Short mmCIF file of C-alpha atoms in Angstrom, two decimals:
data_model
loop_
_atom_site.label_atom_id
_atom_site.label_comp_id
_atom_site.label_asym_id
_atom_site.label_seq_id
_atom_site.Cartn_x
_atom_site.Cartn_y
_atom_site.Cartn_z
CA MET A 2 0.00 0.00 0.00
CA ALA A 3 1.27 3.47 -0.87
CA ASP A 4 2.39 5.91 1.82
CA ARG A 5 -0.32 8.48 2.58
CA ARG A 6 1.89 11.24 1.21
CA GLU A 7 2.08 9.65 -2.22
CA CYS A 8 -0.20 10.52 -5.06
CA ALA A 9 -1.94 7.91 -7.21
CA TYR A 10 1.15 7.57 -9.38
CA GLY A 11 3.41 6.66 -6.44
CA PHE A 12 5.32 9.95 -6.17
CA PRO A 13 4.93 12.58 -3.45
CA MET A 14 3.98 16.07 -4.57
CA LEU A 15 6.96 18.38 -4.06
CA ILE A 16 7.34 22.13 -3.69
CA SER A 17 8.94 22.13 -7.15
CA ASP A 18 5.57 20.91 -8.51
CA VAL A 19 3.83 23.87 -6.89
CA LEU A 20 6.41 26.27 -8.32
CA ARG A 21 6.02 24.80 -11.80
CA ASN A 22 2.40 26.01 -11.78
CA LYS A 23 2.87 29.16 -9.72
CA GLY A 24 6.16 30.58 -10.94
CA GLN A 25 9.08 31.88 -8.94
CA GLY A 26 8.61 35.64 -8.67
CA VAL A 27 9.01 37.13 -5.19
CA VAL A 28 8.18 40.66 -4.11
CA THR A 29 10.49 41.92 -1.39
CA VAL A 30 10.78 44.99 0.78
CA ARG A 31 13.91 46.49 2.29
CA PRO A 32 14.23 46.44 6.10
CA ASP A 33 14.56 50.23 6.21
CA ALA A 34 11.39 50.86 4.16
CA THR A 35 8.49 52.32 6.08
CA VAL A 36 5.50 50.25 7.07
CA ALA A 37 3.40 52.60 4.91
CA THR A 38 5.56 51.59 1.92
CA LEU A 39 5.06 47.95 2.87
CA LEU A 40 1.27 48.41 2.86
CA ALA A 41 1.44 50.02 -0.59
CA LEU A 42 3.45 47.05 -1.91
CA LEU A 43 1.07 44.50 -0.35
CA ASN A 44 -1.84 46.29 -2.00
CA GLU A 45 -0.11 46.77 -5.37
CA HIS A 46 0.88 43.12 -5.68
CA ARG A 47 -2.25 41.76 -3.98
CA VAL A 48 -0.28 39.56 -1.59
CA GLY A 49 -0.49 38.94 2.14
CA ALA A 50 3.20 38.99 3.03
CA LEU A 51 6.56 40.15 1.76
CA VAL A 52 10.03 38.85 2.39
CA VAL A 53 12.30 41.45 3.94
CA SER A 54 15.51 41.53 1.91
CA GLU A 55 18.42 43.85 1.22
CA GLY A 56 19.06 42.59 -2.30
CA GLY A 57 16.11 40.45 -3.35
CA SER A 58 17.53 36.99 -2.69
CA ASP A 59 18.74 37.19 0.92
CA ILE A 60 16.20 36.80 3.72
CA LYS A 61 16.32 39.21 6.65
CA GLY A 62 12.75 38.52 7.73
CA ILE A 63 9.14 38.23 6.65
CA VAL A 64 6.28 40.61 7.32
CA SER A 65 2.57 40.04 6.82
CA GLU A 66 -0.69 41.94 7.00
CA ARG A 67 -1.23 40.35 10.40
CA ASP A 68 2.04 41.80 11.68
CA VAL A 69 0.93 45.28 10.64
CA VAL A 70 -2.52 44.95 12.20
CA ARG A 71 -1.14 43.67 15.49
CA ARG A 72 1.39 46.48 15.74
CA LEU A 73 -1.16 49.12 14.76
CA HIS A 74 -3.40 47.87 17.53
CA ALA A 75 -0.58 47.80 20.08
CA ASP A 76 1.32 50.97 19.13
CA GLY A 77 -1.01 53.15 17.07
CA ALA A 78 -0.60 54.86 13.72
CA ASP A 79 3.02 55.92 14.41
CA VAL A 80 3.97 52.39 13.31
CA LEU A 81 3.27 53.43 9.71
CA ASP A 82 6.24 55.80 9.69
CA GLY A 83 8.60 53.27 11.29
CA PRO A 84 10.82 50.75 9.52
CA VAL A 85 9.61 47.34 8.41
CA SER A 86 12.45 45.80 10.43
CA ALA A 87 10.66 46.87 13.63
CA ILE A 88 7.63 44.67 12.92
CA MET A 89 9.05 41.80 10.84
CA THR A 90 9.56 38.24 11.98
CA ALA A 91 13.32 37.71 11.84
CA ASP A 92 13.34 33.94 12.47
CA VAL A 93 12.00 32.77 9.10
CA VAL A 94 11.11 29.16 8.36
CA THR A 95 12.12 28.23 4.80
CA CYS A 96 11.85 25.17 2.62
CA GLY A 97 13.59 23.72 -0.42
CA LYS A 98 12.16 22.71 -3.78
CA GLY A 99 12.51 19.04 -2.87
CA GLU A 100 10.35 19.22 0.25
CA GLU A 101 7.04 17.39 0.20
CA VAL A 102 3.98 19.64 -0.03
CA GLU A 103 2.13 17.70 2.65
CA LYS A 104 5.00 18.08 5.11
CA LEU A 105 5.11 21.83 4.51
CA ALA A 106 1.33 22.06 4.92
CA GLU A 107 1.62 20.35 8.30
CA THR A 108 4.39 22.72 9.39
CA MET A 109 2.42 25.78 8.26
CA THR A 110 -0.66 24.58 10.11
CA GLU A 111 1.16 23.65 13.31
CA GLN A 112 3.19 26.87 13.46
CA HIS A 113 0.34 29.16 12.32
CA PHE A 114 1.93 30.92 9.39
CA ARG A 115 0.76 31.33 5.82
CA HIS A 116 3.88 32.11 3.78
CA VAL A 117 7.19 30.25 3.42
CA PRO A 118 10.15 31.37 1.31
CA VAL A 119 11.68 28.68 -0.90
CA VAL A 120 15.48 28.65 -0.95
CA ASP A 121 18.07 26.98 -3.16
CA GLU A 122 21.00 24.88 -1.97
CA ASP A 123 22.96 28.05 -1.11
CA GLY A 124 20.15 29.47 1.03
CA GLN A 125 19.23 32.11 -1.55
CA MET A 126 15.52 32.78 -1.96
CA ILE A 127 14.01 31.66 -5.26
CA ALA A 128 10.25 31.79 -4.55
CA ILE A 129 7.59 32.04 -1.89
CA VAL A 130 4.77 29.58 -1.25
CA SER A 131 1.51 30.52 0.47
CA ILE A 132 -0.97 28.25 2.18
CA GLY A 133 -3.29 29.05 -0.75
CA ASP A 134 -0.69 27.66 -3.17
CA VAL A 135 -0.41 24.51 -1.06
CA VAL A 136 -4.18 24.02 -0.91
CA LYS A 137 -4.57 24.66 -4.64
CA SER A 138 -1.88 22.10 -5.47
CA ARG A 139 -3.50 19.54 -3.19
CA ILE A 140 -6.90 20.10 -4.84
CA ASN A 141 -5.32 19.68 -8.27
CA GLN A 142 -3.61 16.49 -7.10
CA LEU A 143 -6.88 15.07 -5.75
CA GLN A 144 -8.70 15.93 -8.98
CA ALA A 145 -6.01 14.18 -11.03
CA GLU A 146 -6.24 11.12 -8.79
CA ARG A 147 -10.03 11.12 -9.10
CA ASP A 148 -9.82 11.36 -12.90
CA HIS A 149 -7.25 8.57 -12.99
CA LEU A 150 -9.41 6.29 -10.83
CA HIS A 151 -12.53 7.15 -12.81
CA ALA A 152 -10.80 6.24 -16.07
CA TYR A 153 -9.50 3.02 -14.52
CA ILE A 154 -12.95 1.99 -13.30
CA GLN A 155 -14.51 2.63 -16.70
CA GLN A 156 -12.04 0.34 -18.49
#
């Protein structure tokens, strides 16, 4: 019997499979940018989090809409003029392209975060995966398995 992490074809779905459909573009923000600038970037790119980076491939932190809301509530509107580095999460969980999607989904669920940067072998960021990307890939996998089983039954 196949391991529960394997799809109908006997191979686990990997982060590289998600990236094949999603692409590898990442929007970043500099640590010294203001929180107001961060909000403009989140809105412009219609995303929920940005990686904090000096040069676009290094990871200094990650900052989400939730981080902004929590700090606005705690500290007031002055947060908007402060640097992103003051509200970012500096201890960032990352994954590689070879990680199994199901394992990452479990980690994201257990640790209560929605965005994970994907890094190459040298630790340089190449993409970001959201919980929405993970769910979409799982739905696509289940639909493919269903279609495969349906075709098999009809033979």
